[in-house]
Coordinates of C-alpha atoms and ligand atoms in Angstrom, one line a residue:
X234 CA 165.1 35.8 -6.3
X235 CA 163.9 36.7 -2.8
X236 CA 166.2 37.7 0.0
X237 CA 165.0 34.8 2.1
X238 CA 166.1 32.2 -0.5
X239 CA 169.7 33.1 0.0
X240 CA 169.7 31.7 3.5
X241 CA 171.5 28.3 3.8
X242 CA 170.4 25.2 5.6
X243 CA 173.8 25.0 7.3
X244 CA 173.0 28.3 9.0
X245 CA 169.8 26.9 10.6
X246 CA 170.2 25.0 13.9
X247 CA 168.7 21.8 12.5
X248 CA 170.1 18.5 13.9
X249 CA 173.1 17.2 11.9
X250 CA 171.2 14.0 11.2
X251 CA 168.5 16.0 9.4
X252 CA 171.0 18.2 7.6
X253 CA 172.5 15.0 6.2
X254 CA 169.1 14.0 4.7
X255 CA 168.6 17.5 3.3
X256 CA 171.9 17.1 1.5
X257 CA 171.0 13.6 0.2
X258 CA 167.7 14.9 -1.1
X259 CA 169.5 17.6 -2.9
X260 CA 167.7 20.6 -1.4
X261 CA 169.9 23.5 -2.3
X262 CA 168.4 26.3 -0.2
X263 CA 165.5 26.7 2.2
X264 CA 162.3 27.8 0.4
X265 CA 160.9 31.1 1.6
X266 CA 158.6 29.6 4.1
X267 CA 161.4 27.4 5.4
X268 CA 163.8 30.3 5.8
X269 CA 161.1 32.3 7.7
X270 CA 159.6 29.6 9.9
X271 CA 162.4 27.2 10.9
X272 CA 164.4 29.6 13.2
X273 CA 161.2 30.5 15.1
X274 CA 159.8 27.0 15.3
X275 CA 163.2 25.9 16.6
X276 CA 162.8 28.4 19.5
X277 CA 159.4 26.9 20.3
X278 CA 157.3 29.8 19.1
X279 CA 153.8 29.4 17.8
X280 CA 153.4 30.2 14.1
X281 CA 150.6 31.2 11.8
X282 CA 151.7 30.6 8.2
X283 CA 149.9 31.5 5.1
X284 CA 151.2 29.2 2.5
X285 CA 150.1 26.6 0.1
X286 CA 151.0 23.0 -0.7
X287 CA 154.1 23.0 -2.9
X288 CA 155.9 25.8 -1.0
X289 CA 157.9 23.3 1.1
X290 CA 155.8 23.8 4.2
X291 CA 156.1 20.2 5.3
X292 CA 159.8 20.5 5.8
X293 CA 159.2 24.0 7.3
X294 CA 157.6 22.4 10.3
X295 CA 159.0 18.8 10.2
X296 CA 162.7 19.8 10.3
X297 CA 162.5 22.1 13.4
X298 CA 160.0 19.8 15.3
X299 CA 162.1 16.7 14.6
X300 CA 165.1 18.6 15.9
X301 CA 163.4 19.1 19.2
X302 CA 162.2 15.6 19.6
X303 CA 163.2 13.3 22.5
X304 CA 163.7 10.0 20.8
X305 CA 164.0 8.1 24.1
X306 CA 160.5 9.0 25.0
X307 CA 158.2 6.7 23.1
X308 CA 155.0 8.6 23.4
X309 CA 153.5 10.9 20.8
X310 CA 155.3 14.3 21.0
X311 CA 154.3 15.7 17.6
X312 CA 150.7 15.7 16.3
X313 CA 149.9 16.8 12.8
X314 CA 146.3 17.2 11.7
X315 CA 145.5 17.2 8.0
X316 CA 142.2 17.4 6.2
X317 CA 142.6 14.3 4.0
X318 CA 144.2 10.9 4.4
X319 CA 146.3 11.5 1.2
X320 CA 147.9 14.5 2.9
X321 CA 148.3 12.5 6.1
X322 CA 150.2 9.8 4.2
X323 CA 152.3 12.3 2.4
X324 CA 153.3 14.2 5.5
X325 CA 154.0 11.0 7.4
X326 CA 156.1 9.7 4.5
X327 CA 158.0 13.0 4.3
X328 CA 158.7 13.0 8.1
X329 CA 159.9 9.4 7.8
X330 CA 162.3 10.5 5.1
X331 CA 163.6 13.5 7.0
X332 CA 164.1 11.3 10.1
X333 CA 165.9 8.6 8.2
X334 CA 168.9 9.0 10.5
X335 CA 167.0 9.5 13.8
X336 CA 167.4 6.0 15.2
X337 CA 164.3 4.4 16.4
X338 CA 162.0 7.2 15.1
X339 CA 158.4 6.2 14.5
X340 CA 155.6 8.2 12.8
X341 CA 152.1 6.8 12.4
X342 CA 149.6 8.0 9.9
X343 CA 146.1 7.7 11.4
X344 CA 143.1 8.0 9.2
X345 CA 139.6 6.6 8.7
X346 CA 139.1 3.6 6.5
X347 CA 142.4 2.1 7.6
X348 CA 142.5 -1.1 9.6
X349 CA 142.1 -0.1 13.3
X350 CA 144.0 -3.2 14.5
X351 CA 147.1 -2.0 12.7
X352 CA 146.9 1.4 14.2
X353 CA 146.4 0.0 17.7
X354 CA 149.4 -2.3 17.4
X355 CA 151.6 0.6 16.2
X356 CA 150.4 2.9 19.0
X357 CA 151.1 0.2 21.6
X358 CA 154.6 -0.2 20.2
X359 CA 155.2 3.5 20.7
X360 CA 155.4 6.3 18.2
X361 CA 156.9 9.7 18.3
X362 CA 154.7 11.5 15.9
X363 CA 151.1 11.1 14.8
X364 CA 149.8 12.5 11.5
X365 CA 146.1 12.1 10.9
X366 CA 142.7 13.3 10.0
X367 CA 140.8 14.9 12.9
X368 CA 137.9 12.3 12.8
X369 CA 140.1 9.3 13.3
X370 CA 142.3 11.0 15.9
X371 CA 139.1 11.9 17.8
X372 CA 138.0 8.2 17.6
X373 CA 141.2 7.1 19.2
X374 CA 140.8 9.7 22.0
X375 CA 137.3 8.5 22.7
X376 CA 138.4 4.9 22.9
X377 CA 141.3 5.9 25.1
X378 CA 143.8 4.4 22.7
X379 CA 145.7 7.6 22.1
X380 CA 147.3 9.7 24.8
X381 CA 148.2 13.3 23.9
X382 CA 149.6 14.1 27.3
X383 CA 153.2 14.3 26.2
X384 CA 152.6 16.3 23.0
X385 CA 155.1 19.1 22.5
X386 CA 153.9 20.4 19.2
X387 CA 150.7 20.4 17.2
X388 CA 150.6 21.3 13.6
X389 CA 147.3 22.2 11.8
X390 CA 148.0 21.7 8.1
X391 CA 145.7 23.2 5.5
X392 CA 143.6 24.6 8.3
X393 CA 141.1 26.3 5.9
X394 CA 140.4 22.9 4.2
X395 CA 139.9 21.3 7.6
X396 CA 137.3 23.9 8.5
X397 CA 135.6 23.6 5.1
X398 CA 135.3 19.9 5.6
X399 CA 133.6 20.5 8.9
X400 CA 136.4 19.3 11.2
X401 CA 136.4 22.4 13.3
X402 CA 134.8 20.8 16.4
X403 CA 137.0 17.8 16.2
X404 CA 140.1 19.9 15.9
X405 CA 139.2 22.1 18.9
X406 CA 138.3 19.1 21.0
X407 CA 141.6 17.4 20.1
X408 CA 143.5 20.5 21.0
X409 CA 142.1 20.4 24.6
X410 CA 143.7 16.9 25.1
X411 CA 147.2 18.3 24.4
X412 CA 149.2 20.1 27.2
X413 CA 148.6 23.9 27.4
X414 CA 152.2 24.7 27.1
X415 CA 152.7 22.9 23.8
X416 CA 153.8 24.7 20.7
X417 CA 151.2 25.2 17.9
X418 CA 151.8 25.9 14.2
X419 CA 148.9 26.5 11.8
X420 CA 149.3 26.6 8.0
X421 CA 146.6 27.6 5.7
X422 CA 146.5 28.7 2.1
X423 CA 143.8 31.4 2.9
X424 CA 143.1 33.1 6.2
X425 CA 139.3 33.4 6.6
X426 CA 137.8 34.6 9.8
X427 CA 137.2 31.1 11.3
X428 CA 140.8 30.1 10.8
X429 CA 141.9 33.2 12.6
X430 CA 139.5 32.5 15.3
X431 CA 140.9 29.1 15.9
X432 CA 144.4 30.6 15.9
X433 CA 143.3 33.2 18.5
X434 CA 141.8 30.6 20.8
X435 CA 144.6 28.1 20.7
X436 CA 147.8 29.9 20.0
X437 CA 150.0 32.2 22.1
X438 CA 151.4 35.3 20.4
X439 CA 152.0 33.5 17.1
X440 CA 154.5 34.8 14.6
X441 CA 152.7 35.5 11.4
X442 CA 154.2 34.6 8.0
X443 CA 152.7 35.3 4.6
X444 CA 154.3 33.9 1.6
X445 CA 153.3 36.7 -0.7
X446 CA 152.5 36.6 -4.4
X447 CA 153.6 39.6 -6.4
X448 CA 151.8 40.7 -9.6
X449 CA 153.9 40.9 -12.7
X450 CA 153.3 40.6 -16.4
X451 CA 155.3 38.5 -18.8
X452 CA 154.0 39.4 -22.2
X453 CA 156.2 37.8 -24.8
X454 CA 155.9 34.4 -23.2
X455 CA 153.2 32.0 -24.2
X456 CA 152.4 30.0 -21.1
X457 CA 150.8 26.6 -21.0
X458 CA 150.3 23.9 -18.4
X459 CA 149.9 20.2 -18.5
X460 CA 147.9 18.5 -15.8
X461 CA 149.9 15.5 -14.8
X462 CA 147.6 12.6 -15.7
X463 CA 147.7 9.3 -17.5
X464 CA 151.4 9.4 -18.2
X465 CA 154.7 9.6 -16.4
X466 CA 156.2 13.1 -16.4
X467 CA 159.3 11.9 -18.1
X468 CA 157.3 10.3 -21.0
X469 CA 155.2 13.5 -21.3
X470 CA 158.4 15.5 -21.4
X471 CA 160.0 13.4 -24.2
X472 CA 156.8 13.6 -26.3
X473 CA 156.8 17.4 -25.9
X474 CA 160.4 17.5 -26.8
X475 CA 159.7 15.6 -30.0
X476 CA 156.6 17.5 -31.0
X477 CA 157.5 21.1 -30.3
X478 CA 159.8 23.2 -32.4
X479 CA 162.5 23.8 -29.8
X480 CA 165.8 25.5 -29.9
X481 CA 167.5 25.8 -26.5
X482 CA 165.6 24.6 -23.4
X483 CA 165.8 24.9 -19.7
X484 CA 164.0 22.4 -17.5
X485 CA 163.5 23.3 -13.9
X486 CA 163.4 20.7 -11.2
X487 CA 163.5 21.0 -7.4
X488 CA 166.6 19.2 -6.3
X489 CA 170.2 18.9 -7.3
X490 CA 169.8 15.1 -7.5
X491 CA 166.9 15.5 -9.9
X492 CA 169.0 17.7 -12.3
X493 CA 171.5 14.9 -12.7
X494 CA 168.9 12.1 -12.9
X495 CA 166.7 13.8 -15.3
X496 CA 169.4 14.9 -17.6
X497 CA 170.9 11.4 -17.7
X498 CA 167.5 10.0 -18.6
X499 CA 167.1 12.5 -21.4
X500 CA 170.5 11.7 -22.7
X501 CA 169.6 8.0 -22.6
X502 CA 166.6 8.9 -24.7
X503 CA 168.7 10.6 -27.3
X504 CA 168.5 14.3 -26.3
X505 CA 171.6 16.3 -25.7
X506 CA 171.2 17.6 -22.2
X507 CA 173.3 18.4 -19.1
X508 CA 172.6 19.3 -15.4
X509 CA 173.2 22.7 -13.9
X510 CA 173.3 22.8 -10.2
X511 CA 174.9 24.4 -7.1
X512 CA 177.2 21.4 -6.5
X513 CA 179.1 22.2 -9.7
X514 CA 182.0 24.6 -9.6
X515 CA 181.6 28.0 -11.1
X516 CA 183.9 26.9 -14.0
X517 CA 181.8 23.9 -14.7
X518 CA 178.6 25.8 -14.7
X519 CA 180.0 28.5 -17.0
X520 CA 181.2 25.8 -19.4
X521 CA 177.7 24.2 -19.5
X522 CA 176.1 27.6 -20.2
X523 CA 178.6 28.2 -22.9
X524 CA 177.8 24.9 -24.5
X525 CA 174.1 25.8 -24.4
X526 CA 174.8 29.1 -26.0
X527 CA 176.8 27.8 -28.9
X528 CA 174.4 24.9 -29.6
X529 CA 176.6 22.0 -28.5
X530 CA 173.9 21.4 -26.0
X531 CA 170.2 21.8 -26.3
X532 CA 168.8 21.1 -22.9
X533 CA 169.9 22.2 -19.4
X534 CA 168.2 20.7 -16.4
X535 CA 168.6 23.2 -13.6
X536 CA 167.6 24.2 -10.1
X537 CA 166.3 27.7 -9.4
X538 CA 169.6 28.8 -7.8
X539 CA 171.9 27.5 -10.5
X540 CA 169.9 29.2 -13.3
X541 CA 169.7 32.5 -11.6
X542 CA 170.3 35.3 -14.0
X543 CA 171.0 33.0 -16.9
X544 CA 170.8 34.9 -20.2
X545 CA 170.9 32.7 -23.3
X546 CA 169.1 34.1 -26.3
X547 CA 168.4 30.7 -28.0
X548 CA 166.3 29.4 -25.1
X549 CA 162.9 28.9 -26.8
X550 CA 161.4 26.9 -24.0
X551 CA 161.2 26.8 -20.3
X552 CA 159.7 23.6 -18.8
X553 CA 158.7 23.7 -15.2
X554 CA 159.0 19.9 -14.6
X555 CA 158.5 20.5 -10.9
X556 CA 156.2 23.4 -10.0
X557 CA 158.1 26.2 -8.2
X558 CA 157.5 27.1 -4.5
X559 CA 156.2 30.5 -5.2
X560 CA 155.1 32.8 -8.0
X561 CA 158.3 34.8 -7.9
X562 CA 160.4 31.8 -8.7
X563 CA 158.0 31.0 -11.5
X564 CA 158.3 34.5 -13.0
X565 CA 162.0 34.3 -12.6
X566 CA 162.2 30.9 -14.3
X567 CA 160.1 31.7 -17.3
X568 CA 162.0 34.9 -17.8
X569 CA 164.9 32.7 -19.0
X570 CA 163.0 32.5 -22.3
X571 CA 161.6 35.3 -24.5
X572 CA 164.9 37.0 -24.3
X573 CA 165.8 39.9 -26.5
X574 CA 162.2 40.5 -27.6
X575 CA 161.8 36.9 -29.0
X576 CA 158.8 34.8 -28.4
X577 CA 159.2 32.2 -25.6
X578 CA 157.3 29.2 -24.5
X579 CA 156.7 28.2 -20.9
X580 CA 155.3 24.9 -20.0
X581 CA 154.3 23.9 -16.5
X582 CA 153.6 20.4 -15.2
X583 CA 150.9 20.6 -12.5
X584 CA 150.0 17.6 -10.3
X585 CA 146.4 17.6 -9.1
X586 CA 147.4 18.7 -5.6
X587 CA 149.3 21.7 -7.1
X588 CA 146.3 23.3 -8.7
X589 CA 146.2 26.1 -6.2
X590 CA 149.7 27.1 -7.0
X591 CA 148.6 27.3 -10.7
X592 CA 145.8 29.7 -9.7
X593 CA 148.3 31.9 -7.8
X594 CA 150.7 32.0 -10.7
X595 CA 147.9 33.1 -13.0
X596 CA 147.0 35.8 -10.6
X597 CA 150.6 36.9 -10.2
X598 CA 151.3 37.0 -14.0
X599 CA 147.9 38.4 -14.7
X600 CA 147.6 35.9 -17.5
X601 CA 145.7 32.8 -18.1
X602 CA 147.9 29.7 -18.5
X603 CA 146.2 27.6 -21.1
X604 CA 145.8 23.8 -20.6
X605 CA 147.7 21.7 -23.1
X606 CA 147.5 18.0 -23.8
X607 CA 150.5 15.9 -24.4
X608 CA 150.8 14.6 -28.0
X609 CA 149.6 11.1 -28.4
X610 CA 151.9 8.3 -29.7
X611 CA 150.2 8.6 -33.0
X612 CA 150.9 12.3 -33.2
X613 CA 154.6 11.6 -32.5
X614 CA 154.7 8.9 -35.1
X615 CA 153.1 11.2 -37.7
X616 CA 155.6 13.9 -36.8
X617 CA 158.5 11.4 -37.2
X618 CA 157.2 10.4 -40.6
X619 CA 156.9 14.0 -41.7
X620 CA 160.4 14.6 -40.6
X621 CA 161.7 11.5 -42.2
X622 CA 160.1 12.6 -45.5
X623 CA 161.7 16.0 -45.2
X624 CA 165.1 14.6 -44.5
X625 CA 164.8 12.2 -47.4
X626 CA 163.9 15.0 -49.8
X627 CA 166.7 17.2 -48.4
X628 CA 169.4 14.5 -48.6
X629 CA 168.2 13.5 -52.1
X630 CA 168.6 17.1 -53.3
X631 CA 171.8 18.1 -51.5
X632 CA 174.0 15.0 -51.5
X633 CA 176.0 13.4 -54.2
X634 CA 174.5 9.9 -54.3
X635 CA 176.2 8.2 -57.2
X636 CA 178.2 5.9 -55.0
X637 CA 175.1 4.8 -53.2
X638 CA 173.1 4.3 -56.3
X639 CA 175.7 1.9 -57.5
X640 CA 175.8 0.2 -54.1
X641 CA 172.0 -0.4 -54.3
X642 CA 172.2 -1.5 -58.0
X643 CA 174.8 -4.1 -57.0
X644 CA 172.7 -5.3 -54.0
X645 CA 169.6 -5.5 -56.2
X646 CA 171.3 -7.7 -58.7
X647 CA 173.1 -9.9 -56.2
X648 CA 170.1 -10.6 -54.1
X649 CA 167.4 -10.3 -56.7
X650 CA 165.4 -8.0 -54.5
X651 CA 163.0 -5.2 -55.5
X652 CA 163.9 -1.5 -55.0
X653 CA 160.9 -1.0 -52.9
X654 CA 162.0 -3.6 -50.4
X655 CA 165.5 -2.3 -50.3
X656 CA 164.3 1.2 -49.7
X657 CA 161.9 0.0 -47.0
X658 CA 164.7 -1.8 -45.2
X659 CA 166.9 1.3 -45.3
X660 CA 164.0 3.3 -43.8
X661 CA 163.6 0.7 -41.1
X662 CA 167.3 0.9 -40.2
X663 CA 167.2 4.7 -40.2
X664 CA 164.4 4.9 -37.6
X665 CA 166.7 3.5 -34.9
X666 CA 165.1 4.0 -31.5
X667 CA 162.5 6.4 -32.9
X668 CA 159.9 4.1 -34.5
X669 CA 157.9 5.6 -37.4
X670 CA 154.9 3.4 -36.7
X671 CA 152.6 4.3 -33.8
X672 CA 152.1 1.7 -31.2
X673 CA 148.7 0.0 -31.3
X674 CA 148.6 0.2 -27.6
X675 CA 148.3 3.9 -27.4
X676 CA 144.6 4.0 -26.7
X677 CA 145.3 2.4 -23.3
X678 CA 147.1 5.4 -22.0
X679 CA 143.8 7.1 -21.1
X680 CA 143.1 4.5 -18.4
X681 CA 146.4 4.9 -16.6
X682 CA 146.8 6.9 -13.5
X683 CA 150.0 8.6 -12.8
X684 CA 151.5 8.6 -9.3
X685 CA 154.7 10.0 -10.6
X686 CA 155.7 12.7 -8.2
X687 CA 157.0 11.5 -5.0
X688 CA 157.1 13.7 -2.0
X689 CA 160.5 15.0 -2.6
X690 CA 160.4 15.9 -6.3
X691 CA 162.7 13.1 -7.1
X692 CA 162.5 11.5 -10.4
X693 CA 161.4 7.9 -9.9
X694 CA 163.4 5.2 -11.6
X695 CA 161.1 2.9 -13.5
X696 CA 163.7 0.3 -14.3
X697 CA 163.2 -2.0 -11.3
X698 CA 159.5 -2.0 -11.3
X699 CA 157.4 -4.9 -12.5
X700 CA 153.7 -5.4 -12.8
X701 CA 151.7 -7.1 -10.0
X702 CA 148.1 -7.9 -9.9
X703 CA 145.6 -7.5 -7.1
X704 CA 142.1 -8.9 -7.0
X705 CA 140.2 -5.8 -6.3
X706 CA 138.8 -3.6 -9.1
X707 CA 136.5 -0.9 -10.2
X708 CA 133.4 -2.9 -9.4
X709 CA 134.5 -2.9 -5.7
X710 CA 134.8 0.9 -5.8
X711 CA 138.6 0.9 -5.5
X712 CA 140.6 4.1 -6.1
X713 CA 144.3 4.5 -6.4
X714 CA 144.6 6.1 -3.0
X715 CA 143.2 3.0 -1.3
X716 CA 145.8 0.9 -3.0
X717 CA 148.7 3.2 -2.3
X718 CA 147.6 3.5 1.4
X719 CA 147.3 -0.3 1.8
X720 CA 150.6 -1.1 0.1
X721 CA 152.5 1.7 1.7
X722 CA 151.3 0.9 5.2
X723 CA 150.9 -2.8 5.2
X724 CA 153.8 -3.7 2.9
X725 CA 156.1 -0.9 4.3
X726 CA 156.8 0.1 0.7
X727 CA 157.7 3.7 0.3
X728 CA 155.1 5.5 -1.9
X729 CA 158.1 6.5 -4.0
X730 CA 158.4 2.9 -5.1
X731 CA 154.8 2.6 -6.2
X732 CA 154.4 3.2 -9.9
X733 CA 151.5 3.2 -12.3
X734 CA 148.2 1.7 -11.2
X735 CA 145.7 0.5 -13.8
X736 CA 142.2 -0.1 -12.5
X737 CA 140.2 -2.8 -14.4
X738 CA 136.8 -4.1 -13.7
X739 CA 137.6 -6.7 -11.2
X740 CA 141.4 -6.5 -10.7
X741 CA 144.2 -3.9 -10.8
X742 CA 147.7 -3.9 -12.2
X743 CA 150.3 -2.1 -10.2
X744 CA 154.0 -1.4 -10.8
X745 CA 156.0 -2.3 -7.8
X746 CA 159.7 -3.1 -7.1
X747 CA 160.7 -6.4 -8.8
X748 CA 162.4 -7.7 -5.7
X749 CA 159.6 -7.8 -3.1
X750 CA 160.5 -10.3 -0.4
X751 CA 158.3 -13.4 0.3
X752 CA 157.4 -11.9 3.6
X753 CA 156.1 -8.7 2.1
X754 CA 154.2 -10.7 -0.6
X755 CA 152.7 -12.9 2.1
X756 CA 151.7 -9.9 4.1
X757 CA 150.1 -8.2 1.1
X758 CA 148.1 -11.3 0.2
X759 CA 146.0 -10.9 3.2
X760 CA 145.4 -7.1 3.3
X761 CA 141.8 -6.1 2.7
X762 CA 141.0 -3.2 0.4
X763 CA 137.3 -2.2 -0.3
X764 CA 136.1 -5.4 1.2
X765 CA 138.4 -7.7 -0.9
X766 CA 141.5 -9.5 0.0
X767 CA 144.3 -8.1 -2.3
X768 CA 145.7 -11.6 -3.1
X769 CA 148.7 -10.0 -4.7
X770 CA 150.6 -11.9 -7.4
X771 CA 153.1 -11.1 -10.1
X772 CA 151.1 -10.3 -13.2
X773 CA 151.7 -12.9 -15.9
X774 CA 154.9 -12.4 -18.0
X775 CA 152.8 -11.7 -21.1
X776 CA 151.6 -8.5 -19.5
X777 CA 152.8 -5.4 -21.3
X778 CA 155.3 -4.3 -18.6
X779 CA 156.7 -7.7 -17.6
X780 CA 157.3 -8.7 -21.2
X781 CA 159.4 -5.6 -21.5
X782 CA 161.8 -7.1 -19.0
X783 CA 162.5 -10.0 -21.4
X784 CA 165.3 -9.2 -23.7
X785 CA 163.9 -8.8 -27.2
X786 CA 165.6 -10.1 -30.3
X787 CA 166.8 -7.2 -32.3
X788 CA 167.7 -6.9 -35.9
X789 CA 171.2 -5.4 -35.8
X790 CA 172.7 -5.2 -39.2
X791 CA 175.5 -3.4 -37.4
X792 CA 177.9 -2.8 -40.2
X793 CA 175.4 -1.6 -42.7
X794 CA 173.9 0.6 -40.1
X795 CA 177.2 2.2 -39.2
X796 CA 178.0 2.8 -42.8
X797 CA 174.7 4.6 -43.3
X798 CA 175.0 6.6 -40.2
X799 CA 178.4 7.9 -41.3
X800 CA 177.6 8.6 -44.9
X801 CA 173.9 9.5 -44.9
X802 CA 173.8 11.5 -41.8
X803 CA 170.8 13.8 -41.9
X804 CA 171.7 17.5 -41.9
X805 CA 169.3 18.2 -39.0
X806 CA 168.9 16.3 -35.9
X807 CA 165.6 14.3 -35.9
X808 CA 164.4 16.5 -33.0
X809 CA 164.3 20.2 -33.5
Ligands
AMP1017 P1 155.3 20.7 0.4 O1 154.9 22.1 0.1 O2 155.7 20.4 1.8 O3 154.3 19.7 -0.1 O4 156.6 20.4 -0.5 C1 156.6 20.3 -1.9 C2 157.9 19.6 -2.4 O5 159.0 20.4 -2.3 C3 158.2 18.3 -1.8 O6 158.4 17.4 -2.9 C4 159.5 18.5 -1.1 O7 160.3 17.4 -1.1 C5 160.1 19.6 -1.9 N1 161.0 20.5 -1.1 C6 160.7 21.0 0.2 N2 161.7 21.8 0.6 C7 162.6 21.8 -0.4 C8 163.9 22.5 -0.6 N3 164.4 23.4 0.3 N4 164.5 22.3 -1.8 C9 164.0 21.5 -2.7 N5 162.9 20.8 -2.6 C10 162.2 21.0 -1.5

């Protein structure tokens, strides 16, 4: 673990209202870029930071700049420029979250393709921060609808990308509209000459920060990654858990809150797991590690800090559920497996926007991380059947079954039922919540798009979402980002609450909170996306997701089930 990571948020002079949010989000320690940038940005210094998405750079500039904001002054004081509207939305959403307790704070994402009227209304109402793409910001400046005269700080996010996309002239022109004595921070994953030239022209004695990537080799560990696509991360994880031969496992997430949420969700799905985080007392942590060591527990969901130095030989797998901030953390994380010369497995979940971090990790470990696919529902069902057969043979060979044979004989005579039917019923009861038949629907997975990761690495709760329908589809050229943008902006629904989106030929199905108010529904009826009115409605109750909300009739056979559970308990747990 790097020295910088040991710094504490409490030691940084960030506003208490922001500290409160950091606590709520479960951020344990500042990431390296945060530890290095925040103190200087708080002092008003210019900063040139070489770092990628996923390193925590949004908070690195948002927290100090928000700390220096004058809330009473309702004119833009912070201007963030990003290369894409997705990043603009993401940064604006993150700022909104961090500023949750700054009363009256307004941030406006500004990007092309979005309804101009909406942006003008918001600007007229007064905003403290603007996050946008250079093209649209320039449009506003030309129309005279945006005044940058009170800007205190400008952030150029992913500067290399902005230059690659040809925004250089716009960026420089925009900078001339902001006061000379403003503060400027520039973040870029790479530092080509043109980026440095912009920095030279527009920054004053900037502090330079490089979030380094060290080279290390980790030989006994087989590393794979799964590109987050088509499935929720939680579903992918549970399938991997079922399909792989695992012993002990550590799953890394970014926040303390996520350790608890994820381990509870895994428990609910029948996996023995526990959280390990910095909020727990030393004694509690030791107890959890002890349970993992002696096999009482198979999975520990941990943050980097809590798992520091953890040495448990039976850890066969490390899953990076949330990608780490830097390559050093990655190397540290995966080093929890492959202990004592054993083979270890490391699996990394990579969202599309985290691809760069994957490349850095490959460079740092000097190894290729191979792409893996998540087992399909059919693979899972096949595996369950194989396991079922194995358990059956094993129990048949190792247990004294005389009493049960008699029980079945009696049943057969009393009910005049064939042995095949009785055996089939017992098999049905044994499968419990792990069905042996694959779901006919599995082919539809390919068409789903996952928007699982919210901006704060939180695990989104799917329970309260239902499916809505909007009347715009593939034939109109719609893409998920259009829908997310429209719903987040017009419906004021946090992108965190937007679930899966399925794009069909002439309509889309989207998972959104079940309790959308009439006002929001009405507002969303009339929003235009790709030239179509959304005309949102609740998808019919026969739809796959909404029908899941209806309680299903279940065959219980409680007593019989309990009896079987007690007496025919398989020697191995169904998941190994
Ligand atoms: P960014 O590099 O700004 O895109 O941030 C990547 C992710 O890291 C986001 O989901 C943030 O919410 C999360 N994050 C940022 N800082 C921290 C921190 N100190 N501890 C835990 N998570 C963080």
